[in-house]
Coordinates of C-alpha atoms in Angstrom, one line a residue:
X1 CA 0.0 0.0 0.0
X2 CA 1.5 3.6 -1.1
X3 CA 1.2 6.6 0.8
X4 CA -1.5 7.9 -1.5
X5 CA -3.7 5.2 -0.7
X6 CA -3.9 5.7 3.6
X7 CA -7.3 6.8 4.4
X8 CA -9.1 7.6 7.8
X9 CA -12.9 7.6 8.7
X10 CA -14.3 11.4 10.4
X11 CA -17.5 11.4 11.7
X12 CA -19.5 14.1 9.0
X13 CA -19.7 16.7 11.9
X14 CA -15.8 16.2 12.2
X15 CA -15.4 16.3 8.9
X16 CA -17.5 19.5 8.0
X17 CA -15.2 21.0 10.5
X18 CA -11.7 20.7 9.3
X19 CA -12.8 21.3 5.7
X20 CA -14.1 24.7 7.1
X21 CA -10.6 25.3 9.3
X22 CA -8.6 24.0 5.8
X23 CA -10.4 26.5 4.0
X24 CA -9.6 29.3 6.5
X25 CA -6.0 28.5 7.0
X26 CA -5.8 28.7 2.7
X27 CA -7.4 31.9 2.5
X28 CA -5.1 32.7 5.3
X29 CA -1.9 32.2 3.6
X30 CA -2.9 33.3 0.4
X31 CA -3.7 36.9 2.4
X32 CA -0.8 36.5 4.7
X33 CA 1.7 35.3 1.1
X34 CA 0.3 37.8 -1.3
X35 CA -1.7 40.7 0.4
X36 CA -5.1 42.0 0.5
X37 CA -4.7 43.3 -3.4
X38 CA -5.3 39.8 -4.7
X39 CA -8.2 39.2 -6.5
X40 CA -8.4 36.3 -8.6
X41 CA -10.3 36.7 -11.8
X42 CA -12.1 34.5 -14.3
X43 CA -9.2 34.6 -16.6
X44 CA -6.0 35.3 -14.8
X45 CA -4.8 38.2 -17.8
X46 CA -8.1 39.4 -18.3
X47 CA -7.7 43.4 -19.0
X48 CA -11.1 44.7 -17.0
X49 CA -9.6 43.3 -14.0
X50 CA -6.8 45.6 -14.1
X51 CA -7.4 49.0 -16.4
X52 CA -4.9 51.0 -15.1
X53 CA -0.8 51.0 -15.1
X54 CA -0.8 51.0 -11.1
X55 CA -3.1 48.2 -11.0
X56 CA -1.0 45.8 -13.3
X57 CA 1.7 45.8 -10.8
X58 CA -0.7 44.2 -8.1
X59 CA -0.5 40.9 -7.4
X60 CA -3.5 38.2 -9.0
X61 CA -4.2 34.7 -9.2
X62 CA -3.5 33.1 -12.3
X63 CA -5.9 30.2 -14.0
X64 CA -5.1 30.6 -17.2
X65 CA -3.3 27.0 -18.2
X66 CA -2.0 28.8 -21.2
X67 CA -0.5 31.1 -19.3
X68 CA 1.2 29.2 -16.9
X69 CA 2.1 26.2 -20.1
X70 CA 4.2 28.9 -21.9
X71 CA 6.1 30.4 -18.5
X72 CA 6.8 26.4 -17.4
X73 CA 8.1 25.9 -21.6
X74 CA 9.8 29.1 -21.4
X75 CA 8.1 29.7 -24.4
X76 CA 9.4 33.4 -25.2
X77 CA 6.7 34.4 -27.4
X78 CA 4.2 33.4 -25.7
X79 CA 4.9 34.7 -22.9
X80 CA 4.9 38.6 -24.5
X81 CA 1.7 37.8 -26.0
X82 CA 0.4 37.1 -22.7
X83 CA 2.1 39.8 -20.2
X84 CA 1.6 42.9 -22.5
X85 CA 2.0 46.2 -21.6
X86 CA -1.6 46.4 -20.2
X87 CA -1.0 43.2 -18.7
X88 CA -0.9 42.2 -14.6
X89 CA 2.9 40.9 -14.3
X90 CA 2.9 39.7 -10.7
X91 CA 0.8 36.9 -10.7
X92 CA 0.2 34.4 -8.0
X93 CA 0.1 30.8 -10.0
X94 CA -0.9 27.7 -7.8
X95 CA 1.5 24.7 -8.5
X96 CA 2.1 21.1 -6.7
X97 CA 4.9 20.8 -4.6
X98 CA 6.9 17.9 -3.2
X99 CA 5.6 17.4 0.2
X100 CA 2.9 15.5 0.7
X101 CA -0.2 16.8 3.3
X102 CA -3.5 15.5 4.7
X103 CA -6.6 16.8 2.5
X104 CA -10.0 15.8 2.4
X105 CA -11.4 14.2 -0.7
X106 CA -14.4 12.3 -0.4
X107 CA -17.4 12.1 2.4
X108 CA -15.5 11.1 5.3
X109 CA -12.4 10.2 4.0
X110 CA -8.9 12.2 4.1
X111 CA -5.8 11.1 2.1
X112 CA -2.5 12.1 1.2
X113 CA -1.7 14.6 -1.9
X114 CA 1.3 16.8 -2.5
X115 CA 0.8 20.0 -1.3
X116 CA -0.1 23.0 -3.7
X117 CA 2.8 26.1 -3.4
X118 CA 2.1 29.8 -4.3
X119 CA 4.7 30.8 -7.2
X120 CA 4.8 33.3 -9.6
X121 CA 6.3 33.7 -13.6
X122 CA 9.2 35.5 -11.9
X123 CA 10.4 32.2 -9.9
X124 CA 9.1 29.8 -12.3
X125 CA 11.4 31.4 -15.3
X126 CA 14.4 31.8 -12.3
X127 CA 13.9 28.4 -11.2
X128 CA 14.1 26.6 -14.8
X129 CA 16.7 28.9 -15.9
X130 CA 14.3 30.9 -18.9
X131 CA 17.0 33.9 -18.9
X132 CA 15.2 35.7 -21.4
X133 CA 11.8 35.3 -20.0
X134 CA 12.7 36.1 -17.0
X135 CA 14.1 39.1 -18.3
X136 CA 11.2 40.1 -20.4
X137 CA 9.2 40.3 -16.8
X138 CA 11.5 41.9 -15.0
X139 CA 11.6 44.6 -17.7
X140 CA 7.7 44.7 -17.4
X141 CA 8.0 46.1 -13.9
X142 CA 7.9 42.3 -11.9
X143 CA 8.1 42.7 -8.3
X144 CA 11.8 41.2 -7.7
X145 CA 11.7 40.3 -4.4
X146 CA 7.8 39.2 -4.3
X147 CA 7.5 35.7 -2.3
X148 CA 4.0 34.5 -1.9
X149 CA 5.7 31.1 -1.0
X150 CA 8.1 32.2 1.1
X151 CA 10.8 32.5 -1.0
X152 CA 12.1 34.9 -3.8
X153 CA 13.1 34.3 -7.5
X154 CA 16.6 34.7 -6.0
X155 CA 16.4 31.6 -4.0
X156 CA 15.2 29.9 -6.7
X157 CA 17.7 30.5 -8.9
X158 CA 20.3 29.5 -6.5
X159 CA 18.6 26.1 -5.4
X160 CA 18.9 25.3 -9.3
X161 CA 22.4 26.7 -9.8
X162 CA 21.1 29.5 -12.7
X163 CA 23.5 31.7 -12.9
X164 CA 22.8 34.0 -15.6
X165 CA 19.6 34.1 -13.2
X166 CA 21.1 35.2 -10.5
X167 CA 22.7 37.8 -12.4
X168 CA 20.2 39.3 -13.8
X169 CA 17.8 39.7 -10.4
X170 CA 20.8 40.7 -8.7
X171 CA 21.1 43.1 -11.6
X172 CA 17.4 44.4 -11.0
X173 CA 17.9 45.1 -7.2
X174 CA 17.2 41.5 -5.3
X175 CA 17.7 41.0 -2.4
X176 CA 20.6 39.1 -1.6
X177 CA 20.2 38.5 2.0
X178 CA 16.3 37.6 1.8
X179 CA 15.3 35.4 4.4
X180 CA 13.2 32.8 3.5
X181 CA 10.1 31.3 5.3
X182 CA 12.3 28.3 5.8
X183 CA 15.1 30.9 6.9
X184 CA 17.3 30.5 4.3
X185 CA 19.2 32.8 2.4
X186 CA 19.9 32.5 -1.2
X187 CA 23.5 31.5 -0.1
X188 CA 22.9 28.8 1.7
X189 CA 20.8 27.3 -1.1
X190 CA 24.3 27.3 -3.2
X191 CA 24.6 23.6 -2.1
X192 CA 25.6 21.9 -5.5
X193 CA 29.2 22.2 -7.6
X194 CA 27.4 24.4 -10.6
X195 CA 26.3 26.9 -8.5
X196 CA 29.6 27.9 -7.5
X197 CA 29.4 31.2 -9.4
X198 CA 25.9 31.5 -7.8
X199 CA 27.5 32.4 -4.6
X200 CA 30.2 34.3 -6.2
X201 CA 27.5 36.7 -7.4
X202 CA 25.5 36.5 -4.1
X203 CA 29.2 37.9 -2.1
X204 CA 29.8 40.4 -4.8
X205 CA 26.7 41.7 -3.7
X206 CA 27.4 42.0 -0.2
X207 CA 25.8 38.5 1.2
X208 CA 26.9 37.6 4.2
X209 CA 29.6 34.9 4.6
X210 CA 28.6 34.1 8.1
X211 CA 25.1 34.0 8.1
X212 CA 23.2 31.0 10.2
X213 CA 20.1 29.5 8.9
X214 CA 17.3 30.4 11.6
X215 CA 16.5 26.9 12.9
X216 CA 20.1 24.7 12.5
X217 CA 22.0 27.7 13.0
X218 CA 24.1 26.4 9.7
X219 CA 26.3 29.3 8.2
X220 CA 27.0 28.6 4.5
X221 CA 30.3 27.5 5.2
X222 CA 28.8 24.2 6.8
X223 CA 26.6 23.7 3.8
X224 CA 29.1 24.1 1.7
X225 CA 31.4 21.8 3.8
X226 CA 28.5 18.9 4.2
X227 CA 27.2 18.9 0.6
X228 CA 31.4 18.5 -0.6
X229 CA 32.0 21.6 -2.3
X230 CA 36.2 22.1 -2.2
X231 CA 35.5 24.9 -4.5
X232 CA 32.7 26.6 -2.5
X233 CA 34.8 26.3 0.8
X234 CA 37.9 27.9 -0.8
X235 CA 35.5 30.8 -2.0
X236 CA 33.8 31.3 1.3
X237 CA 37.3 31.1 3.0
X238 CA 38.6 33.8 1.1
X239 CA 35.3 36.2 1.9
X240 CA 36.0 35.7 5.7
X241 CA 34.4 32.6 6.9
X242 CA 34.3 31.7 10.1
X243 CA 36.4 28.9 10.0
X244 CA 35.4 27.5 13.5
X245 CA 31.5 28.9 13.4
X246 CA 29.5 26.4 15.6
X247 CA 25.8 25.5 14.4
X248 CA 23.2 24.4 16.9
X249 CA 24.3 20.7 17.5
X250 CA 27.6 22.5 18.7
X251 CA 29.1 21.2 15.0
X252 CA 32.0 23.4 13.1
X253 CA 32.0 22.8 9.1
X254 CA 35.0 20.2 9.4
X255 CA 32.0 18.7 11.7
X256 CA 29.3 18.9 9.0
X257 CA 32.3 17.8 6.1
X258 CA 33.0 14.6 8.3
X259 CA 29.6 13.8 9.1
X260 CA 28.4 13.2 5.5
X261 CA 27.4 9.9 4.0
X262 CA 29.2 9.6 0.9
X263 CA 30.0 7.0 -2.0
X264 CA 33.5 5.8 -2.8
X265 CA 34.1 8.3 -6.1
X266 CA 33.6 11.4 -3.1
X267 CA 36.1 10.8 -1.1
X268 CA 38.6 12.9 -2.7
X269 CA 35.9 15.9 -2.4
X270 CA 35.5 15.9 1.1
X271 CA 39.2 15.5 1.7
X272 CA 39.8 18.2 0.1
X273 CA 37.1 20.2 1.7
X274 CA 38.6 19.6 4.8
X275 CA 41.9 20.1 3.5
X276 CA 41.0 23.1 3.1
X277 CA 39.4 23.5 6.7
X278 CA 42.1 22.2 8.6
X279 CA 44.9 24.3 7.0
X280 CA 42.7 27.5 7.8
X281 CA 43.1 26.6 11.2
X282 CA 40.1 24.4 12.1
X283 CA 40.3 22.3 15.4
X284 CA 40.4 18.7 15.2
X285 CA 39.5 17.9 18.4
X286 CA 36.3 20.7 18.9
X287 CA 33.7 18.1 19.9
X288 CA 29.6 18.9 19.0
X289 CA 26.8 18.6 21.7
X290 CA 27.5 14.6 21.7
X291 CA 31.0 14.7 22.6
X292 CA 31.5 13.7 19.0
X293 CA 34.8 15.0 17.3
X294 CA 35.7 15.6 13.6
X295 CA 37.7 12.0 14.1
X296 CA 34.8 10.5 15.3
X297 CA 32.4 10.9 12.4
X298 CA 35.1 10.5 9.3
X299 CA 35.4 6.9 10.9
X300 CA 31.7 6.5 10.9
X301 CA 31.5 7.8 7.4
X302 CA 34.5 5.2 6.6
X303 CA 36.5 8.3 4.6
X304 CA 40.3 7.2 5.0
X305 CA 41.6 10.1 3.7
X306 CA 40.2 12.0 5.9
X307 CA 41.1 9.7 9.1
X308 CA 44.7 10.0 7.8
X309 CA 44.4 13.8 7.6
X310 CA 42.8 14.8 11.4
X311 CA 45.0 11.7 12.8
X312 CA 48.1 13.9 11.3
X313 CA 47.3 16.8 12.5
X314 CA 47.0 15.5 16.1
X315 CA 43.1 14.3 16.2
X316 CA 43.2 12.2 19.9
X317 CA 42.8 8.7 19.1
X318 CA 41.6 7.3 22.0
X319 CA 38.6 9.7 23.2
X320 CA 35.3 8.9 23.7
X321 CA 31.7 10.5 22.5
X322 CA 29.0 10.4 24.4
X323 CA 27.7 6.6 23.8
X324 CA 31.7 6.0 25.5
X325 CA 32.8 4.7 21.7
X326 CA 36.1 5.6 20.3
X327 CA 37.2 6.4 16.7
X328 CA 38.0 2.5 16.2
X329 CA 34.6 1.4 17.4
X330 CA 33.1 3.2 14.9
X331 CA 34.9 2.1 12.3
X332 CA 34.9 -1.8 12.7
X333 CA 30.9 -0.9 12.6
X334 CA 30.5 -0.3 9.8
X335 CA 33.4 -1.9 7.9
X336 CA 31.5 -4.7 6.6
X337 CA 29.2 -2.2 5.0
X338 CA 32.1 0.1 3.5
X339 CA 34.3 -2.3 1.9
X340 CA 34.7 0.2 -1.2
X341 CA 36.5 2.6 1.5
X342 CA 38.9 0.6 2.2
X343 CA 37.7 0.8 6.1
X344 CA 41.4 -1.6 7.0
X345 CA 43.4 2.0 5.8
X346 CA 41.9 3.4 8.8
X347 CA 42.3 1.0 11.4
X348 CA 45.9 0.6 10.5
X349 CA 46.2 4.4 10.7
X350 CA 44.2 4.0 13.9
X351 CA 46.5 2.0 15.3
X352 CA 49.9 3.3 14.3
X353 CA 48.7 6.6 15.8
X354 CA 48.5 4.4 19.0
X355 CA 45.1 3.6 19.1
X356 CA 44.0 1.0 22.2
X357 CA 43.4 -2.6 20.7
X358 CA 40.5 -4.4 21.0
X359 CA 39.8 -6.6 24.0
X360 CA 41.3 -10.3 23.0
X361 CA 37.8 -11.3 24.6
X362 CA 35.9 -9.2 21.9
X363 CA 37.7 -10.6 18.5
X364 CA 34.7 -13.1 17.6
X365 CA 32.7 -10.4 18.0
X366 CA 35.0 -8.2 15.4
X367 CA 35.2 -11.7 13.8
X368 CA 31.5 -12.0 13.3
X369 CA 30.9 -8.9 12.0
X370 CA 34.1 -8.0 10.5
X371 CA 34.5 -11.3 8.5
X372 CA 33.8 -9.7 5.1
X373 CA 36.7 -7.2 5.2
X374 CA 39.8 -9.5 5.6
X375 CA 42.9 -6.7 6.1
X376 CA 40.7 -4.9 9.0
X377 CA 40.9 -8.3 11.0
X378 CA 44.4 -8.8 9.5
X379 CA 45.9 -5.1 11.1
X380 CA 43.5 -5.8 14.3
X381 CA 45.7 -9.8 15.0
X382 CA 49.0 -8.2 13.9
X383 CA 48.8 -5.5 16.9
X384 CA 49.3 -9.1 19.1
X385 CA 52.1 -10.7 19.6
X386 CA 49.8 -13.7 20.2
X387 CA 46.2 -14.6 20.2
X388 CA 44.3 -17.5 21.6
X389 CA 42.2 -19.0 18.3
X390 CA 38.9 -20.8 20.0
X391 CA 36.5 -23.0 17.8
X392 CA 33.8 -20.1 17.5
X393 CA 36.4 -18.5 15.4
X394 CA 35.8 -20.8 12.1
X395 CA 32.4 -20.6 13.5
X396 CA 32.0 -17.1 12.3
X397 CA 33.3 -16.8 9.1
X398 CA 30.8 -18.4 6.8
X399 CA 31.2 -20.4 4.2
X400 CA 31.5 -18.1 1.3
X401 CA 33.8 -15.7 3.1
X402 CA 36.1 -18.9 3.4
X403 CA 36.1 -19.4 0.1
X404 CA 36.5 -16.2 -1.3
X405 CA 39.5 -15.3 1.3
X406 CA 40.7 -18.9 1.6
X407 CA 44.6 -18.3 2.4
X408 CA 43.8 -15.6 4.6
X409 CA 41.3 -18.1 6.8
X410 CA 43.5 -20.6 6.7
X411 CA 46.3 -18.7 8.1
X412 CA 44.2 -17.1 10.8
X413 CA 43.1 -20.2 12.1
X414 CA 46.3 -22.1 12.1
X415 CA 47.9 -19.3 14.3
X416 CA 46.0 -21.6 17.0
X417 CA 48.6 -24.7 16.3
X418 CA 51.6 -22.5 16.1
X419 CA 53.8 -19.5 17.3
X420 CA 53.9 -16.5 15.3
X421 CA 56.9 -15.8 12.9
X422 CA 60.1 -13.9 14.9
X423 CA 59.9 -11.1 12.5
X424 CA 56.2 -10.5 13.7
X425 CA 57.4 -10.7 17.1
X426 CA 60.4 -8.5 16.3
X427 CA 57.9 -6.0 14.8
X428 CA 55.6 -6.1 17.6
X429 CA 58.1 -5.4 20.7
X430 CA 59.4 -2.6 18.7
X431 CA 56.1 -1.0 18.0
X432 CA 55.3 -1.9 22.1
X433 CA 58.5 0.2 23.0
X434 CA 57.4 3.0 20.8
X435 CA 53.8 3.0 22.7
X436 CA 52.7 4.9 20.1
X437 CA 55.2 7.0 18.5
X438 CA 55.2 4.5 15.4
X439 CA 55.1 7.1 12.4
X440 CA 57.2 9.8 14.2
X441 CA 60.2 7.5 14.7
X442 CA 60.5 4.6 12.1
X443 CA 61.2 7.2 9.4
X444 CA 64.4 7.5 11.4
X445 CA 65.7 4.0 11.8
X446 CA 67.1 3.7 8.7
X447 CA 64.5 1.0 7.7
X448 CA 64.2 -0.5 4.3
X449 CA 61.5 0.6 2.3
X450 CA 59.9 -3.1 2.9
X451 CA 61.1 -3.4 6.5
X452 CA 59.5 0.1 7.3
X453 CA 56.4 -1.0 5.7
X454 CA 55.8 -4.6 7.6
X455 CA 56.7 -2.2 10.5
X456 CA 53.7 0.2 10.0
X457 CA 51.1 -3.0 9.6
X458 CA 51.6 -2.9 5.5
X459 CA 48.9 -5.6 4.2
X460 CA 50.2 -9.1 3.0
X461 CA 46.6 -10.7 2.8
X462 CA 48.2 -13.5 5.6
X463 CA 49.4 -14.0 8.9
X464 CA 52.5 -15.3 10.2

């Protein structure tokens, strides 16, 4: 059953009720959106509604299909045949939007449709990028900053990265700080990589680079940051961004830029994002309402690059969030389920940066869940000089995680029957007596290139 199909039963008395409290709250925002000058007419560019050059500049409601088929086209033509000289240019056009509401239908009955949003030519020719319509209405006198929907043309333009959009409202006075009934200002809808001159426009115009959204308290530079935008941050950086500016989870961008979900093919762009961050002198180690640091959710988000990067610029290994778990916990979470992320970089790094190993008692349990990503349980046994190998080991692995990793298995559970190799416990009393200091010291022992490597947990795909 789709969400279009759940109905509930009213009582008719209920139901007369909230039609007659729908139909006030509509007639409530359409006064409250477009003023007490509307007045919606039996054709929405019919001249006796409006005889008068004052009068066209009011806003009305538009029904005219053919009216609002050539401004959705972008149909230039038509649209100067409709909105003459004589004609009413800010009119309020009733479209579907994408959230869905609770309306009632039939006798008794309510289900769910999308909800219907106020908009006007001026946003619909911003929003779909009609330059030259969009134009044409602004030269007709359209109101530039008019929002019956809560937002402007401007914010429309931005949300769908329009640039020679942008320009041109700029151009005809728009606002460029507007807030928006979401409270959003067109900067903070510059959330995707072709809108990058969007919000070069927006600062040229003297938008705020440090501006919070009203309810997350997000200042572009942490939209910028989460959505991935290396580009974006390096613009906003160079207009004054507050490098460190803390939403209302307690979060800084390099937060919001480690936080993000993202596939394998964006890793680079959030590293470089926080790159970028982190050599502007963003702390590492700022923790968010949780107790959650920058460290913290790049392991969650399995992003190795970016675990490399905070762990190098002294990220503490071993601290705890809120829920007591540490930047290792989180990662052997969710390793089995980021195998394209290569989650066994950062558990090496993890650990050559002296991260606490795992309780011996706990291994099935890493075992169990871990089984799937071979090198993490590999770089996990290696920072032993010896494990205990019970039955429930083989036990965990199943069958087809044998097969496919068949000489790692094997090797892991013969450790059971037999000591490990001298170099591995060579390799793991010097690593004990560094306690931590791995990376800053083996570059100076003189190592050979494939010495130093076995010495920093380099992956063989077997155990010893």
């Amino acid at each position: 059953m789709t969400s279009s199909t759940f109905t509930f039963a009213f009582t008719s008395a209920a139901l007369r009720s909230l039609r007659l409290d729908e139909e006030r709250l509509h007639r409530w925002k359409l006064a409250q959106r477009v003023g007490p000058s509307c007045r919606p007419g039996p054709s929405a560019l019919c001249p006796r509604v409006w005889g008068s050059p004052h009068r066209r500049m009011e806003p009305l409601a538009c029904h005219d299909f053919l009216v609002q088929n050539a401004l959705f086209a972008g149909d230039l033509e038509m649209v100067r045949q409709h909105f003459t000289e004589s004609a009413a240019v800010n009119l309020v056009i009733e479209a579907k939007g994408d959230e869905l509401r609770w309306t009632s239908r039939k006798l008794g009955l309510w289900s769910l449709t999308y909800e219907q949003e106020l908009t006007t030519p001026l946003h619909i020719t911003a929003g779909r990028g009609y330059a030259d319509c969009l134009r044409f209405l602004l030269l007709r006198g359209a109101a530039v900053d008019f929002a019956p929907s809560g937002k402007t043309a401007l914010h429309e333009a931005c949300a769908a990265a329009h640039t020679s959009c942008v320009r041109l409202l700029l151009s005809f006075g728009a606002d460029p700080q507007a807030v928006s009934e979401d409270g959003f200002q067109p900067l903070h809808l510059c959330k995707s990589p072709g809108s990058l001159e969007c919000a070069r426009l927006l600062l040229q115009s003297s938008a705020s680079v440090n501006v919070a959204t009203e309810d997350e308290e997000d200042s572009p530079l942490h939209v910028a940051a989460r959505h991935g935008l290396p580009e974006h941050v390096g613009l906003l950086l160079r207009y004054g961004a507050a490098v460190d500016a803390e939403n209302e989870e307690g979060q800084t961008p390099l937060h919001a830029a480690c936080s993000q979900p993202h596939e394998p093919e964006d890793i680079e762009r959030y590293f470089e994002v926080c790159q970028q961050l982190v050599e502007h002198g963003a702390r590492v180690d700022v923790p968010d309402r949780d107790l959650q640091r920058p460290l913290h959710l790049a392991c969650k988000v399995a992003n190795a690059r970016v675990v490399e990067l905070l762990l190098g610029h002294g990220a503490s290994v071993n601290i705890m969030n809120y829920s007591g778990n540490t930047a290792m916990h989180n990662v052997l979470q969710v390793a089995a389920y980021k195998l394209l992320h290569q989650p066994e970089r950062m558990v090496r790094a993890l650990l050559n940066h002296g991260a606490v190993r795992v309780w011996p008692g706990s291994l099935t349990k890493v075992l169990r869940y871990c089984h799937a990503a071979p090198r993490v349980i590999e770089a996990l046994i290696n920072s032993y000089d010896r494990v205990r190998v019970p039955d429930e080991w083989a036990k965990a692995v199943p069958p087809e995680t044998l097969q496919k990793h068949q000489g790692f298995y094997q090797s892991l559970f013969t450790l059971g029957q037999q000591p490990r190799s001298l170099q591995h416990l060579a390799r793991y009393a010097l690593r004990t007596h560094l306690e931590g200091r791995v990376l800053l010291a083996a570059p100076r022992l003189g190592l050979p290139p494939a010495l130093l490597r076995f010495l920093l947990l380099d992956f063989e795909d077997v155990l010893y």
